[in-house]
Amino acid sequence: MAKRSSLSIRIVEGKNLPAKDIAGSSDPYCIVKVDSEPIIRTATVWKTLCPFWGEEYQVHLPPTFHTVAFYVMDEDALSRDDVIGKVCLTRDTLASLPKGFTGWAHLEEVDPDEEVQGEIHLRLEVLPGAPGRRLCCSVLEARDLAPKDRNGASDPFVRVRYNGRTQETSVVKKSCYPRWNETFEFELEEGATDVLCVEAWDWDLVSRNDFLGKVVVNVQKVCAAQQEEGWFRLQPDQSKSQRTEGNLGSLQLEVRLRDETVLSSGCYQPLVQLLCQEVKLGTQGPGLLIPVIEETTSTECRQEVATNLLKLFLGQGLAKEFLDLLFQLELGRTSEANTLFRSNSLASKSMESFLKVAGMRYLHGVLGPVIDRVFEEKKYVELDPSKVEVKDVGCSGLHRPQSEAEVLEQSALTLRAHLGALLSALCRSVRACPAVVRATFRQLFKRVRKRFPDTQHENVPFIAVTSFLCLRFFSPAIMSPKLFHLRERHADARTSRTLLLLAKAVQNVGNMDAPVSRAKEAWMEPLQPTVRQGVAQLKDFITKLVDIGEKEELEQLRTLSLQAPLVKEGPLFIHRTKGKGPLASSSFKKLHFSLTTEALSFAKTSSSKKSTFIKLANIRAAEKVEEKSFGSSHVMQVIYTDDVGRPQTAYLQCKCVNELNQWLSALRKVSINNVSLLASYHPGVFRGDKWSCCHQKDRTDQGCDKTRSRVTLQEWNDPLDHDLEAQLIYRHLLSVEAMLRKKHRELSGSTEVGTTPTSPGEAPKDPLAALLGVLQDLRVLHSSSLPSPPSSEPHCTLELQT
């Protein structure tokens, strides 16, 4: 059993932001921090006070997190980025909202005294003595303190206050992970204050000291317990009067917290087997369970349910069969060919998820070069005469206005070139398309052709394929390349218009140049020659795409099974040290890295021969490195053991915070089951004779910060988590259990529900009754896994962060 938490985050847009630039505008972006740890950075939207991002993220993290904060920043090319404001949501707030937080939130001013982070290790005890008892406070160490100085560190000291007396520790220079091991004693007097205040400060020689956070301890609880020790989370200074909200604008967010208790694999086997039996019998008909699940699933959660079901069946090797069953359901209730797969049914949503999970790398190979070319050219493109802007053209100071006809002609030439290049790349990609995708489209093509065999419907099977491949996969990726990881930044207004027109042209080709499509936007007529040619190319491509026999499919799958699946790849900079002693120098060298489920490898280029760098089973931690360690940001460290068992550390630099978090997330996910994972690590480097983070001189010293192996970002190519997917499906079915029982009563005409015993491997005669029985069994297992209620005896413990 394991407890898991996840945050579904959608950063929609901002409005009425203040102007930070001289021109009266801003270049806003968002940074998302969980407990002061940056995990997400949106793209920058240039020159606007009302930015739209529309970016979605799924973050997996430990259940012990406290807050998630959204900082709106203004990007500056020549100086430090400006902070516009922030929105902070606590875990308790999100836990109290079952459907999550959705709506606009006012941005609040960022107060340095409230921007605290980190924890402090204290030992508190009450000692007897004459003439009275004494309160002993030992300040041992702190970790992850906020860096307040320009060198990326702080000079922390601790101030302990009790009953009018104040004592201070020594100052530890240039460290966010200080160790003091100093003890202070205070006399416990009758009627004295019941609060001990421990404050952390950053010492400054010239300016005033910076506040780093504080802990307020209830002395009565310490007296009752006699002794307490642990890590205490530093809190902001809330003694100041609450300031009124300024005119900093608003941020529209959708944030949802989910806590799941995942049982062991064996607990979910009855549910998984029941669903798999339904799918395996799909060739005999749609069955009962999947249609009932679709019927009882609301529109708002259909995409989530479709994704969970798809991943479950992918893990069981039944994704093609599951989708084929959905195709049968959709075709069975469709009478008009022109409405086929046009609704947001479970079949449509499942195919969308399937293409993203199984075909994202294929999409990048086809669309990547075309999208890059559009971004690089940055040409002004417009086909709608009502939107044409006349531009100045010419050279050598001789400018003349470009006529509307010239703009339209040049735009048509540009779009025809882009569309032609895309269609050519698509037609060459048959062999590059994953075998499971081709086999699924083969099933779809056959089912549709069987359902609509007439000559007048000869294009319907092709349109069924393109409704997913073009309309629901390629076109959205063309319009929003950032959301499909094709680009790191959003397109500007000019490039966005070019991409939109290109997506419209792809949709027209996907609709087989239907008259309805042409009638909607007559100004797209200049592209018609290329569209008509594209229709012929696309039909030829689909004919070859679905022409895959079971033997070829199995051979491709067998070939893939012999290869370690690629998890992530891309250029990184690896740290190299030259020389020894005080004259040693360091630098970063650019290499191409590849991460599979077996090893982390590198090569000089993406096409060069790869050399195994770190075996996956040897990874012990993947964590961030303090910026001050190398004077560079976005550096991570991979802690591992070499072939003879010696501990080693590799330092790799990424180009941005998102790439850093994506690599950390990928490394953590593929090594999560390693038995030798570390619980702590050093965020600095061992330079000279000590660690740069905590100044300890023992190289093998226990780490001064806790590892974050459970903090990961969800990606489409994540390794499948069978138990989690089964738990998510169980939770959904539990939420619609009343509807399932009602449906069962309607079908059986009885009021009692029970399971029907069957032989092993045999499908139950009453699958819905069997499903309800499985849900009841899982409910009992979850109830037995809940922690026992707390004892009624007095319990005096402080809030410890372990």
GROMACS .gro file of N, CA and C in nm, residues 4 14 21 40 223 259 280 285 339 459 512 528 622 654 665 687 715 728:
model
   54
    4ARG      N    1  -0.028   0.832  -0.248
    4ARG     CA    2   0.026   0.917  -0.355
    4ARG      C    3  -0.062   1.039  -0.372
   14GLY      N    4  -0.399   3.548  -1.772
   14GLY     CA    5  -0.396   3.659  -1.678
   14GLY      C    6  -0.464   3.780  -1.737
   21ASP      N    7   0.741   4.743  -1.834
   21ASP     CA    8   0.839   4.791  -1.931
   21ASP      C    9   0.814   4.938  -1.962
   40ILE      N   10   0.773   2.425  -1.247
   40ILE     CA   11   0.713   2.454  -1.378
   40ILE      C   12   0.741   2.599  -1.413
  223CYS      N   13   0.684   2.078   2.802
  223CYS     CA   14   0.692   2.037   2.943
  223CYS      C   15   0.618   1.906   2.965
  259ASP      N   16  -0.555   1.269  -0.373
  259ASP     CA   17  -0.482   1.178  -0.286
  259ASP      C   18  -0.533   1.037  -0.310
  280LYS      N   19  -1.143  -0.892  -2.441
  280LYS     CA   20  -1.103  -1.009  -2.520
  280LYS      C   21  -1.220  -1.069  -2.597
  285GLY      N   22  -1.889  -0.907  -2.998
  285GLY     CA   23  -1.985  -0.800  -2.976
  285GLY      C   24  -1.931  -0.704  -2.872
  339THR      N   25  -2.155   1.210  -3.941
  339THR     CA   26  -2.147   1.238  -3.797
  339THR      C   27  -2.057   1.139  -3.725
  459ASN      N   28  -1.536   0.727  -4.942
  459ASN     CA   29  -1.437   0.806  -4.870
  459ASN      C   30  -1.452   0.797  -4.718
  512MET      N   31  -1.117   1.528  -4.691
  512MET     CA   32  -1.122   1.486  -4.831
  512MET      C   33  -1.181   1.595  -4.921
  528GLN      N   34  -0.658   2.540  -5.305
  528GLN     CA   35  -0.730   2.423  -5.354
  528GLN      C   36  -0.647   2.329  -5.440
  622ALA      N   37   1.863   1.148  -0.818
  622ALA     CA   38   1.874   1.251  -0.921
  622ALA      C   39   1.817   1.378  -0.861
  654CYS      N   40   2.128   2.172  -1.782
  654CYS     CA   41   2.020   2.188  -1.879
  654CYS      C   42   2.009   2.335  -1.918
  665SER      N   43   1.262   1.438  -1.357
  665SER     CA   44   1.141   1.356  -1.349
  665SER      C   45   1.161   1.222  -1.419
  687ARG      N   46   3.445   2.049  -0.290
  687ARG     CA   47   3.553   2.124  -0.353
  687ARG      C   48   3.660   2.154  -0.249
  715GLU      N   49   0.426   1.275  -1.804
  715GLU     CA   50   0.444   1.290  -1.947
  715GLU      C   51   0.369   1.177  -2.018
  728LEU      N   52  -0.733   0.435  -1.010
  728LEU     CA   53  -0.809   0.547  -1.065
  728LEU      C   54  -0.940   0.500  -1.127
   0.00000   0.00000   0.00000
